[in-house]
Amino acid sequence: MQGMPQDIVNKGRRGLDIQDGNVRNILCVFPRYVPSFGTFEYAYPLTAGVRAFMPPQGLLVIAAVLPNTWNVRFIDENMSPASPCDFAWADAVFVSGMHIQRRRMEDICQRAHAAGKVAVLGGPSVSACPELYPAFDYLHVGELGDATDALIGLLARDVSRPREQIVLRANVRRDLCDFPAPAYELAKIGRYFLGSIQFSSGCPYTCEFCDIPGLYGRVPRLKTPAQVIGELDKLLACGVNGSVYFVDDNLIANRRALRGLLPHLMEWQKRNGYAVSLSCEATLNIARYPEILGLMREAAFDTIFCGIETPEPEALKAMDKQHNMVMPILDAVATINRHGMEVVSGIILGLDTDTRDSGARILEFLEESKIPMATINLLQALPRTPLWDRLRQENRLLAGEDLERESNVDFKLPYDDVLAMWRNCMAKAYRPETLFARYEYQMRQTRPHRLRRPWSRQRLSPRNIAMGLTILARLFWFAGVRGDYRRTFWKFTLGRLIRCQIEPVLSVGLCAHHLIMFARDACAGRGNASHYSAKARGLELEATLPR
C-alpha cells in the first residue's frame, strides 16, 4: 500500500484544523497475550481479582495524547473482550501490540471492520514489520510524534474507512519530556499484577538478537524526574497493587540521569510510606556501580531483570554481549543480591554456540547463582535485528507461519534435541524442592539487605490487609492443601508464619506457584517455548487457565 504524501505526514496537529465540534469516540483495545512464563497467569487465581500482568504504556499514552474533547474508552482484552456495544460506540478502533499478539491484533481488526469502523494499528510490531498488517486502515509506524499528529488530523476530518491503507511514518519523534502521563485513569489499574512506568527509551548496546536499538535508537531519551513522580502519584491514586515495574529497555542506559532520578524516588517513597516496591530491567554491568545499587536499595527496588542469556563466554561474545563479562557473572549477581535485590534472568537456548551440554550448564548456573526465576526461551529471530539479517543471509530463517515449531530459527543442533533440552531445563529448574531451595537462599542472603520499611498507614491500609488475607487464604488452599508440592510449601511457610514474616510468604508463594505450574504445562507441550513465538498452540492454554 502507498504511504501518505510527505507533506501530509509531516504536518503537526497544530497545522491541521481540528474543529471543537468534531468530537470522536475512540476505542483503544489492547490484545490478549498468549499465556507465557513472564506474565504470571497462574498466580491470578490466588489474588483478589487480578486479571492481567501490566497496563500497556504505549496505548495509554496515545489515549492521553488525543484531543481532550474526544471520548476515549480503553479495554484490555487480557481482562475481558471488547463487546459489540463497544465497537458500535466507536468511531475508530486503536490497537497496539507486539509480534506475539499478531493474531489477536488481526482479530480485533476484523471485529472493527465487521462493525463498519476504521481500524488503526501502532506499536512495536507494526513499526518493525508494517507489511504484516495489510488489513488495517491506518498504520502508525514509529513512536509518538508527527505521525501521531497527522493521524489525529485525518480522523478529525473523516472517520470513514479509506479506500486503501494509509501508512503514517514518524519522521520527527516527540521528546519523552513532552510525553503526557499515560491515561491510567482509563484502565482498571487495581486489576493488574504490577503497575508500569517509563523513564527512558533506547539502549546503547547492540546485542545481536535485540530489536530495541533498531526501534528506539541507541541514544537514550529521557523523561524528567518530575514526570516520573507525577506518574507514580497517578498510579497510586488509581489503585496500583503494591509493585511498579520500570519498563525501560535498560534503566542504566544513562547512568548520570538515573543517579539524578533516584533521590527523587527515595523522597517519594518516604512521602508515601513505601506504598510500593519497584523493579526494573537493566544490563548486568549495573553491578559495577555500587553507588547506583545503593540508591536503588534506598528507593525500595526489590528486583532487577538482567538479560544474562547464557553462562557461556563464547556465546556472549558471539551475540555481541561482552558487557555481561565486565566482571564474573556470579560475582555480579552476588553484588546485586548484597544490595537487597533479587535477580531475574533471561536465558536463551538454541544459540549457534550451543552444544548438547548447554542445558546442563544452564542448570549448573542456576544452582550456583541461586537465581530463583529465569525466563528460559528458545532463540527467536526478531525483525530489525542483526540476528535476523544474518540468518536471512544464511537462509536459516523459517516461515513465520510454521506453527509446528517453537522458533523461526533453523538451529545448528537438531530442532528436537534443542526442544528436549529446553523441556529438561524447565522440568529440573522448577521442581518445587529445587525452586524453593533457591528462594531459601534469597531469604538468607538477599532479603536481609533490603531497606527496612516502616509499617506505614499506606502499607497497612484496609485494602492491602484484605488483599493480603485473600492471597494467604488461597495460597493455603491451592498450594498448602490441594497442591502436590504442599510438603515443600509448608516447609518454607510454616516457620515464617510463626515469626509473622507474612510478606515473603505472599510474594514467594505467588511467584513459585506460577513458575511450578507453568513449567509443568510447558513440559507437557501446553505452552510455548519462547515468549516471542507466534505459535498458536498457546491459545489452547488460555481455556485451561482459571479466570
Coordinates of C-alpha atoms in Angstrom, one line a residue:
M1 CA 0.0 0.0 0.0
Q2 CA 1.1 3.6 -0.6
G3 CA 2.0 5.7 2.4
M4 CA 0.8 9.2 3.0
P5 CA 2.3 12.0 0.9
Q6 CA 5.3 13.6 2.7
D7 CA 3.6 17.0 3.1
I8 CA 0.7 15.4 5.0
V9 CA 2.8 13.1 7.1
N10 CA 5.0 15.9 8.4
K11 CA 2.3 18.3 9.4
G12 CA 1.9 18.6 13.1
R13 CA -1.5 18.7 14.7
R14 CA -1.3 22.5 15.1
G15 CA -1.2 22.7 11.3
L16 CA -4.4 20.8 11.0
D17 CA -7.8 22.4 11.6
I18 CA -9.4 20.3 14.3
Q19 CA -12.8 21.8 15.0
D20 CA -14.1 21.6 18.5
G21 CA -17.3 20.2 17.1
N22 CA -15.6 17.2 15.6
V23 CA -16.0 15.0 18.7
R24 CA -14.8 11.5 18.1
N25 CA -15.3 8.2 20.1
I26 CA -12.0 6.3 20.2
L27 CA -11.9 2.7 21.4
C28 CA -8.4 1.6 22.4
V29 CA -8.1 -2.1 22.6
F30 CA -5.1 -4.0 23.9
P31 CA -4.9 -7.6 22.6
R32 CA -4.7 -10.6 24.7
Y33 CA -1.3 -12.2 25.3
V34 CA -0.6 -15.8 24.6
P35 CA 0.0 -17.1 28.2
S36 CA 3.7 -17.1 28.9
F37 CA 6.3 -17.6 31.6
G38 CA 6.7 -14.0 32.4
T39 CA 3.1 -12.8 32.6
F40 CA 2.1 -14.8 35.8
E41 CA -1.3 -16.1 34.7
Y42 CA -1.2 -19.0 37.1
A43 CA -0.9 -16.5 40.0
Y44 CA -4.0 -14.6 39.2
P45 CA -6.5 -17.1 40.8
L46 CA -4.6 -16.7 44.1
T47 CA -5.2 -12.9 44.2
A48 CA -8.1 -10.6 44.9
G49 CA -9.2 -10.1 41.3
V50 CA -6.0 -9.6 39.3
R51 CA -6.7 -10.4 35.6
A52 CA -3.7 -9.1 33.7
F53 CA 0.0 -8.5 34.1
M54 CA 0.8 -4.8 33.4
P55 CA -1.0 -1.9 31.9
P56 CA 0.2 -1.1 28.4
Q57 CA 2.2 2.1 28.4
G58 CA 2.0 2.8 24.7
L59 CA -1.7 2.6 24.2
L60 CA -2.4 4.6 27.3
V61 CA 0.0 7.3 26.2
I62 CA -1.8 7.5 22.9
A63 CA -5.1 7.8 24.7
A64 CA -3.7 10.7 26.7
V65 CA -2.5 12.5 23.6
L66 CA -5.9 12.5 21.9
P67 CA -7.8 15.8 21.9
N68 CA -9.5 16.4 25.3
T69 CA -12.8 17.0 23.5
W70 CA -12.8 13.4 22.2
N71 CA -14.2 10.5 24.1
V72 CA -11.8 7.6 24.8
R73 CA -12.6 4.1 26.0
F74 CA -9.8 1.6 26.9
I75 CA -10.3 -2.1 27.0
D76 CA -7.6 -4.7 27.9
E77 CA -8.6 -8.0 26.4
N78 CA -6.4 -9.8 28.9
M79 CA -9.3 -9.0 31.3
S80 CA -12.3 -9.1 29.1
P81 CA -13.0 -8.8 25.4
A82 CA -14.4 -5.6 23.7
S83 CA -18.1 -6.1 23.2
P84 CA -20.2 -5.5 20.1
C85 CA -21.6 -2.5 22.0
D86 CA -18.0 -1.1 22.4
F87 CA -17.4 -1.4 18.7
A88 CA -20.8 0.2 17.9
W89 CA -20.0 3.1 20.2
A90 CA -16.6 3.8 18.5
D91 CA -15.8 6.0 15.5
A92 CA -12.3 4.5 15.3
V93 CA -10.6 1.5 16.9
F94 CA -6.9 1.9 18.0
V95 CA -4.8 -1.2 18.5
S96 CA -1.2 -1.7 19.6
G97 CA 0.9 -4.8 20.4
M98 CA 4.0 -6.9 20.0
H99 CA 4.7 -9.7 17.5
I100 CA 3.4 -12.4 19.8
Q101 CA 0.0 -10.6 19.8
R102 CA -0.3 -10.5 16.0
R103 CA -3.2 -12.9 15.6
R104 CA -5.1 -11.1 18.3
M105 CA -4.5 -7.7 16.7
E106 CA -5.8 -9.1 13.4
D107 CA -8.9 -10.5 15.2
I108 CA -9.6 -7.0 16.7
C109 CA -9.3 -5.5 13.2
Q110 CA -11.8 -8.0 11.8
R111 CA -14.3 -7.2 14.5
A112 CA -13.8 -3.4 13.9
H113 CA -14.5 -3.9 10.2
A114 CA -17.5 -6.1 10.9
A115 CA -18.9 -3.2 12.8
G116 CA -18.0 -0.8 10.0
K117 CA -15.4 1.0 11.9
V118 CA -11.9 2.3 10.9
A119 CA -9.1 0.2 12.4
V120 CA -5.7 1.9 13.4
L121 CA -2.6 0.0 14.4
G122 CA 0.5 1.3 16.1
G123 CA 3.2 -0.1 18.4
P124 CA 6.4 -2.1 18.2
S125 CA 5.2 -4.9 15.9
V126 CA 3.8 -2.8 13.1
S127 CA 6.7 -0.4 13.5
A128 CA 9.1 -3.2 12.8
C129 CA 7.0 -5.0 10.1
P130 CA 4.3 -2.9 8.6
E131 CA 4.0 -5.3 5.7
L132 CA 2.5 -8.0 8.1
Y133 CA -0.7 -5.9 8.6
P134 CA -2.4 -5.2 5.3
A135 CA -5.9 -5.4 6.7
F136 CA -5.7 -2.3 8.9
D137 CA -6.9 1.0 7.6
Y138 CA -4.2 3.2 9.2
L139 CA -0.7 2.1 10.2
H140 CA 1.2 4.3 12.7
V141 CA 4.9 3.4 12.2
G142 CA 7.3 4.6 14.8
E143 CA 6.9 6.5 18.1
L144 CA 4.8 9.3 19.2
G145 CA 5.4 12.4 17.0
D146 CA 4.5 14.0 13.7
A147 CA 2.7 10.8 12.5
T148 CA 0.5 10.9 15.6
D149 CA -0.5 14.5 14.9
A150 CA -1.2 13.6 11.2
L151 CA -3.4 10.7 12.3
I152 CA -5.4 12.8 14.7
G153 CA -5.9 15.4 12.0
L154 CA -7.1 12.9 9.5
L155 CA -9.6 11.3 11.9
A156 CA -10.8 14.8 13.0
R157 CA -11.8 15.4 9.4
D158 CA -13.2 12.0 8.4
V159 CA -13.7 8.7 10.2
S160 CA -14.9 6.7 7.3
R161 CA -12.6 3.8 6.1
P162 CA -10.1 4.9 3.4
R163 CA -10.2 3.2 0.1
E164 CA -6.7 1.9 0.6
Q165 CA -4.4 1.6 3.6
I166 CA -2.7 4.7 4.8
V167 CA 0.8 4.4 6.3
L168 CA 1.9 7.2 8.6
R169 CA 5.6 7.1 9.4
A170 CA 7.1 9.1 12.2
N171 CA 9.9 11.4 10.9
V172 CA 10.1 13.6 14.0
R173 CA 9.7 11.9 17.4
R174 CA 8.3 13.8 20.3
D175 CA 10.8 14.2 23.2
L176 CA 10.0 12.0 26.1
C177 CA 10.0 15.0 28.3
D178 CA 7.0 16.2 26.3
F179 CA 5.0 13.0 26.8
P180 CA 1.8 13.2 28.8
A181 CA 1.3 10.9 31.7
P182 CA -0.4 7.7 30.5
A183 CA -4.2 7.7 30.8
Y184 CA -4.1 5.3 33.8
E185 CA -7.5 6.5 34.8
L186 CA -9.0 4.7 31.8
A187 CA -7.6 1.3 32.9
K188 CA -8.5 -0.9 35.8
I189 CA -5.2 -0.4 37.5
G190 CA -6.1 -2.4 40.6
R191 CA -6.7 -5.5 38.4
Y192 CA -3.1 -5.6 37.2
F193 CA -0.4 -7.8 38.8
L194 CA 2.1 -4.9 38.5
G195 CA 1.9 -1.2 37.7
S196 CA 4.1 0.1 34.8
I197 CA 6.1 3.3 34.3
Q198 CA 8.8 4.5 31.9
F199 CA 11.8 6.8 32.5
S200 CA 13.9 6.3 29.3
S201 CA 13.7 4.8 25.9
G202 CA 16.6 3.2 23.9
C203 CA 19.7 1.2 24.7
P204 CA 23.4 1.9 23.7
Y205 CA 24.2 -1.8 23.3
T206 CA 23.7 -3.8 20.0
C207 CA 23.0 -7.4 21.2
E208 CA 22.5 -9.5 18.1
F209 CA 19.0 -10.7 18.9
C210 CA 17.6 -7.5 20.3
D211 CA 15.3 -5.1 18.3
I212 CA 15.5 -2.2 20.8
P213 CA 18.3 -0.2 19.0
G214 CA 16.5 -0.6 15.7
L215 CA 13.2 0.5 17.0
Y216 CA 14.1 3.1 19.6
G217 CA 17.7 4.1 19.0
R218 CA 21.0 3.7 20.8
V219 CA 21.0 7.2 22.5
P220 CA 18.6 7.0 25.5
R221 CA 15.9 9.6 25.6
L222 CA 14.6 10.6 29.0
K223 CA 11.6 11.9 31.0
T224 CA 12.2 14.4 33.7
P225 CA 12.1 13.3 37.4
A226 CA 9.1 15.4 37.9
Q227 CA 7.2 13.5 35.1
V228 CA 8.1 10.1 36.8
I229 CA 7.0 11.3 40.2
G230 CA 3.7 12.6 38.7
E231 CA 3.1 9.3 37.1
L232 CA 3.8 7.4 40.3
D233 CA 1.3 9.7 42.1
K234 CA -1.2 8.9 39.4
L235 CA -0.7 5.2 39.6
L236 CA -1.1 5.3 43.4
A237 CA -4.3 7.3 43.1
C238 CA -5.6 4.7 40.6
G239 CA -5.1 1.9 43.0
V240 CA -1.9 0.2 41.9
N241 CA -1.2 -3.2 43.6
G242 CA 1.9 -2.7 45.6
S243 CA 4.6 -3.1 42.9
V244 CA 5.6 -0.9 39.9
Y245 CA 7.9 -2.0 37.1
F246 CA 10.1 0.4 35.1
V247 CA 9.6 -0.8 31.5
D248 CA 12.7 0.9 30.3
D249 CA 14.7 -1.2 27.9
N250 CA 17.8 -0.6 30.1
L251 CA 17.3 1.5 33.2
I252 CA 21.1 2.3 33.4
A253 CA 21.4 3.2 29.7
N254 CA 22.1 6.8 31.0
R255 CA 23.7 6.3 34.4
R256 CA 24.0 10.0 35.1
A257 CA 20.3 10.5 34.5
L258 CA 19.4 7.5 36.7
R259 CA 21.6 9.0 39.5
G260 CA 19.6 12.2 39.2
L261 CA 16.3 10.3 39.3
L262 CA 16.9 8.0 42.3
P263 CA 16.9 10.7 45.1
H264 CA 13.5 11.8 43.8
L265 CA 12.2 8.2 44.1
M266 CA 13.7 8.0 47.6
E267 CA 11.8 11.1 48.7
W268 CA 8.6 9.9 47.0
Q269 CA 8.8 6.6 48.8
K270 CA 9.3 8.3 52.2
R271 CA 6.4 10.7 51.5
N272 CA 4.1 7.8 50.5
G273 CA 5.0 5.4 53.3
Y274 CA 6.8 3.0 50.9
A275 CA 3.5 2.0 49.5
V276 CA 5.0 0.2 46.5
S277 CA 8.2 -1.7 45.7
L278 CA 10.0 -1.1 42.5
S279 CA 11.6 -3.3 39.9
C280 CA 13.3 -2.8 36.5
E281 CA 15.3 -4.2 33.6
A282 CA 19.0 -3.4 33.4
T283 CA 22.1 -4.8 31.9
L284 CA 24.2 -7.0 34.3
N285 CA 27.0 -4.5 34.3
I286 CA 24.9 -2.5 36.8
A287 CA 26.9 -4.5 39.3
R288 CA 29.9 -2.3 38.6
Y289 CA 28.2 0.7 40.1
P290 CA 27.6 0.2 43.8
E291 CA 26.6 3.8 44.3
I292 CA 23.6 3.3 41.9
L293 CA 22.7 0.0 43.6
G294 CA 22.8 1.7 47.0
L295 CA 20.5 4.4 45.8
M296 CA 18.2 1.8 44.3
R297 CA 18.1 0.0 47.6
E298 CA 17.1 3.2 49.3
A299 CA 14.4 3.8 46.7
A300 CA 12.9 0.3 47.5
F301 CA 13.9 -1.5 44.4
D302 CA 13.5 -5.3 45.1
T303 CA 14.1 -6.9 41.7
I304 CA 16.2 -6.4 38.6
F305 CA 15.7 -8.3 35.4
C306 CA 19.0 -8.9 33.7
G307 CA 19.4 -10.5 30.3
I308 CA 22.2 -12.9 31.3
E309 CA 21.2 -15.1 28.3
T310 CA 23.9 -17.8 28.8
P311 CA 26.7 -18.5 31.2
E312 CA 29.0 -19.4 28.3
P313 CA 31.5 -16.7 27.5
E314 CA 32.0 -17.7 23.8
A315 CA 28.2 -17.4 23.3
L316 CA 28.1 -14.0 24.9
K317 CA 30.9 -12.8 22.5
A318 CA 29.1 -14.2 19.5
M319 CA 25.9 -12.3 20.4
D320 CA 27.8 -9.1 21.0
K321 CA 27.0 -9.1 24.7
Q322 CA 30.5 -8.7 26.1
H323 CA 29.2 -6.2 28.7
N324 CA 27.9 -9.2 30.6
M325 CA 31.5 -10.2 31.2
V326 CA 33.0 -7.0 32.6
M327 CA 33.0 -8.9 35.9
P328 CA 32.4 -12.6 36.5
I329 CA 28.7 -13.3 36.2
L330 CA 28.3 -15.0 39.6
D331 CA 30.1 -12.1 41.2
A332 CA 27.8 -9.6 39.5
V333 CA 24.7 -11.5 40.7
A334 CA 26.0 -11.7 44.2
T335 CA 26.8 -8.0 44.2
I336 CA 23.2 -7.1 43.3
N337 CA 22.0 -9.6 46.0
R338 CA 24.1 -7.8 48.6
H339 CA 22.2 -4.6 47.9
G340 CA 18.9 -6.4 48.7
M341 CA 17.7 -7.0 45.2
E342 CA 16.9 -10.4 43.6
V343 CA 18.0 -11.0 40.0
V344 CA 15.6 -12.4 37.4
S345 CA 17.5 -13.7 34.5
G346 CA 16.7 -14.1 30.8
I347 CA 18.2 -17.3 29.4
I348 CA 18.3 -18.4 25.7
L349 CA 18.6 -21.9 24.2
G350 CA 19.2 -22.6 20.6
L351 CA 22.3 -20.4 20.1
D352 CA 24.7 -21.2 17.4
T353 CA 27.3 -21.9 20.0
D354 CA 25.1 -24.3 22.0
T355 CA 26.2 -27.9 22.4
R356 CA 24.4 -30.9 23.8
D357 CA 25.8 -29.9 27.2
S358 CA 24.4 -26.3 27.2
G359 CA 21.2 -27.3 29.1
A360 CA 23.2 -28.9 31.8
R361 CA 25.4 -25.8 32.1
I362 CA 22.4 -23.6 32.5
L363 CA 21.1 -25.8 35.3
E364 CA 24.5 -25.6 37.0
F365 CA 24.5 -21.9 36.6
L366 CA 21.1 -21.6 38.3
E367 CA 22.2 -23.8 41.1
E368 CA 25.4 -21.7 41.6
S369 CA 23.8 -18.3 41.3
K370 CA 20.6 -19.2 43.2
I371 CA 18.6 -17.1 40.8
P372 CA 15.0 -18.1 41.6
M373 CA 13.4 -17.1 38.3
A374 CA 15.0 -17.5 34.9
T375 CA 12.9 -17.0 31.8
I376 CA 14.3 -19.7 29.6
N377 CA 13.3 -19.2 26.0
L378 CA 14.2 -20.7 22.7
L379 CA 16.0 -18.3 20.4
Q380 CA 13.6 -16.3 18.2
A381 CA 14.8 -14.0 15.4
L382 CA 13.0 -10.7 15.5
P383 CA 12.9 -8.3 12.6
R384 CA 15.2 -5.3 12.6
T385 CA 17.9 -7.1 14.5
P386 CA 21.4 -8.2 13.4
L387 CA 20.4 -11.8 14.1
W388 CA 17.5 -11.5 11.6
D389 CA 19.8 -10.1 8.9
R390 CA 22.5 -12.7 9.5
L391 CA 20.1 -15.7 9.5
R392 CA 18.4 -14.4 6.3
Q393 CA 21.7 -14.3 4.6
E394 CA 22.4 -17.8 5.8
N395 CA 19.0 -19.0 4.6
R396 CA 18.2 -20.1 8.2
L397 CA 15.0 -18.1 8.8
L398 CA 11.9 -20.2 8.8
A399 CA 8.5 -19.2 7.6
G400 CA 6.7 -17.3 10.3
E401 CA 3.5 -19.3 9.7
D402 CA 5.1 -22.7 10.5
L403 CA 3.0 -23.3 13.6
E404 CA 4.6 -26.7 14.3
R405 CA 7.8 -25.2 15.5
E406 CA 8.6 -23.2 18.6
S407 CA 11.1 -20.9 16.9
N408 CA 11.7 -19.3 13.5
V409 CA 15.4 -20.2 13.6
D410 CA 16.9 -23.2 11.9
F411 CA 19.2 -24.2 14.8
K412 CA 22.6 -25.8 14.3
L413 CA 21.7 -28.5 16.6
P414 CA 18.7 -30.7 15.7
Y415 CA 15.4 -29.0 16.5
D416 CA 14.0 -31.9 18.5
D417 CA 17.2 -32.0 20.6
V418 CA 17.0 -28.3 21.4
L419 CA 13.3 -28.5 22.3
A420 CA 14.0 -31.6 24.5
M421 CA 16.9 -29.7 26.2
W422 CA 14.6 -26.8 26.9
R423 CA 11.9 -29.0 28.4
N424 CA 14.5 -30.8 30.6
C425 CA 15.8 -27.4 31.9
M426 CA 12.3 -26.3 32.7
A427 CA 11.4 -29.5 34.4
K428 CA 14.5 -29.6 36.6
A429 CA 14.8 -25.9 37.3
Y430 CA 11.2 -25.6 38.5
R431 CA 10.9 -28.8 40.6
P432 CA 9.3 -27.5 43.8
E433 CA 12.1 -28.6 46.0
T434 CA 14.7 -27.0 43.7
L435 CA 12.9 -23.8 43.3
F436 CA 12.1 -23.3 47.0
A437 CA 15.7 -24.0 47.8
R438 CA 16.8 -21.1 45.7
Y439 CA 14.2 -18.9 47.4
E440 CA 15.5 -20.1 50.8
Y441 CA 18.9 -18.8 49.7
Q442 CA 17.4 -15.4 48.8
M443 CA 15.8 -15.3 52.2
R444 CA 19.2 -15.8 53.9
Q445 CA 21.5 -13.8 51.5
T446 CA 19.4 -11.1 49.8
R447 CA 16.4 -10.1 51.8
P448 CA 18.2 -9.2 55.0
H449 CA 20.0 -6.5 52.9
R450 CA 16.8 -4.8 51.8
L451 CA 15.8 -1.5 53.2
R452 CA 13.6 -1.9 56.3
R453 CA 10.4 -0.2 55.5
P454 CA 8.1 1.3 58.2
W455 CA 4.7 -0.2 58.8
S456 CA 3.0 3.0 57.4
R457 CA -0.6 3.6 57.1
Q458 CA -0.3 3.2 53.4
R459 CA 1.2 -0.3 53.7
L460 CA -1.3 -1.2 56.4
S461 CA -4.4 0.2 54.6
P462 CA -7.6 -1.8 54.9
R463 CA -7.4 -2.6 51.1
N464 CA -3.8 -4.0 51.5
I465 CA -4.7 -6.1 54.5
A466 CA -7.8 -7.5 52.8
M467 CA -5.8 -8.3 49.7
G468 CA -3.0 -10.0 51.7
L469 CA -5.5 -12.1 53.7
T470 CA -7.2 -13.2 50.4
I471 CA -3.8 -14.2 48.9
L472 CA -2.8 -16.0 52.1
A473 CA -6.1 -18.0 52.3
R474 CA -5.9 -19.0 48.6
L475 CA -2.2 -20.0 48.9
F476 CA -3.1 -22.2 51.8
W477 CA -5.9 -23.8 49.8
F478 CA -4.3 -24.2 46.3
A479 CA -0.7 -24.8 47.4
G480 CA -1.0 -26.0 51.1
V481 CA -4.0 -28.3 50.8
R482 CA -4.6 -29.2 47.1
G483 CA -1.1 -28.7 45.8
D484 CA 1.0 -31.8 45.2
Y485 CA 4.0 -29.8 46.4
R486 CA 2.3 -28.9 49.7
R487 CA 5.1 -30.5 51.9
T488 CA 7.7 -28.2 50.3
F489 CA 5.3 -25.3 50.5
W490 CA 4.8 -25.7 54.2
K491 CA 8.5 -26.3 54.9
F492 CA 9.1 -22.8 53.5
T493 CA 6.0 -21.2 55.0
L494 CA 5.3 -22.6 58.5
G495 CA 8.2 -21.1 60.4
R496 CA 7.8 -17.8 58.7
L497 CA 4.1 -17.6 59.7
I498 CA 5.1 -18.3 63.3
R499 CA 7.6 -15.4 63.1
C500 CA 5.0 -13.2 61.5
Q501 CA 7.0 -12.9 58.2
I502 CA 3.9 -12.7 56.1
E503 CA 5.3 -10.7 53.1
P504 CA 7.8 -13.3 51.9
V505 CA 5.1 -16.0 52.2
L506 CA 2.8 -14.0 49.9
S507 CA 5.4 -12.9 47.4
V508 CA 7.4 -16.1 47.1
G509 CA 4.2 -18.2 47.3
L510 CA 2.6 -16.4 44.3
C511 CA 5.7 -16.5 42.1
A512 CA 6.6 -20.1 43.0
H513 CA 3.1 -21.3 42.3
H514 CA 3.1 -19.7 38.8
L515 CA 6.6 -21.0 38.0
I516 CA 5.8 -24.5 39.0
M517 CA 2.5 -24.7 37.2
F518 CA 3.7 -23.0 34.0
A519 CA 6.8 -25.2 33.8
R520 CA 4.7 -28.3 34.1
D521 CA 2.3 -27.2 31.4
A522 CA 5.2 -26.2 29.2
C523 CA 7.0 -29.5 29.6
A524 CA 3.7 -31.3 28.7
G525 CA 3.6 -29.3 25.4
R526 CA 0.8 -27.0 26.5
G527 CA 2.9 -23.8 26.4
N528 CA 5.2 -22.0 24.1
A529 CA 9.0 -22.4 24.4
S530 CA 9.5 -18.8 23.6
H531 CA 7.8 -15.6 24.8
Y532 CA 8.3 -14.3 21.3
S533 CA 7.0 -17.4 19.4
A534 CA 4.0 -16.9 17.2
K535 CA 2.9 -20.5 17.7
A536 CA -0.8 -20.6 18.1
R537 CA -0.9 -23.6 20.4
G538 CA -0.6 -21.2 23.4
L539 CA -4.3 -20.3 22.7
E540 CA -5.3 -23.8 23.9
L541 CA -3.8 -23.0 27.3
E542 CA -6.0 -19.9 27.7
A543 CA -9.1 -22.1 28.0
T544 CA -7.5 -24.2 30.8
L545 CA -6.4 -21.2 33.0
P546 CA -8.6 -20.3 36.0
R547 CA -10.1 -16.9 35.3

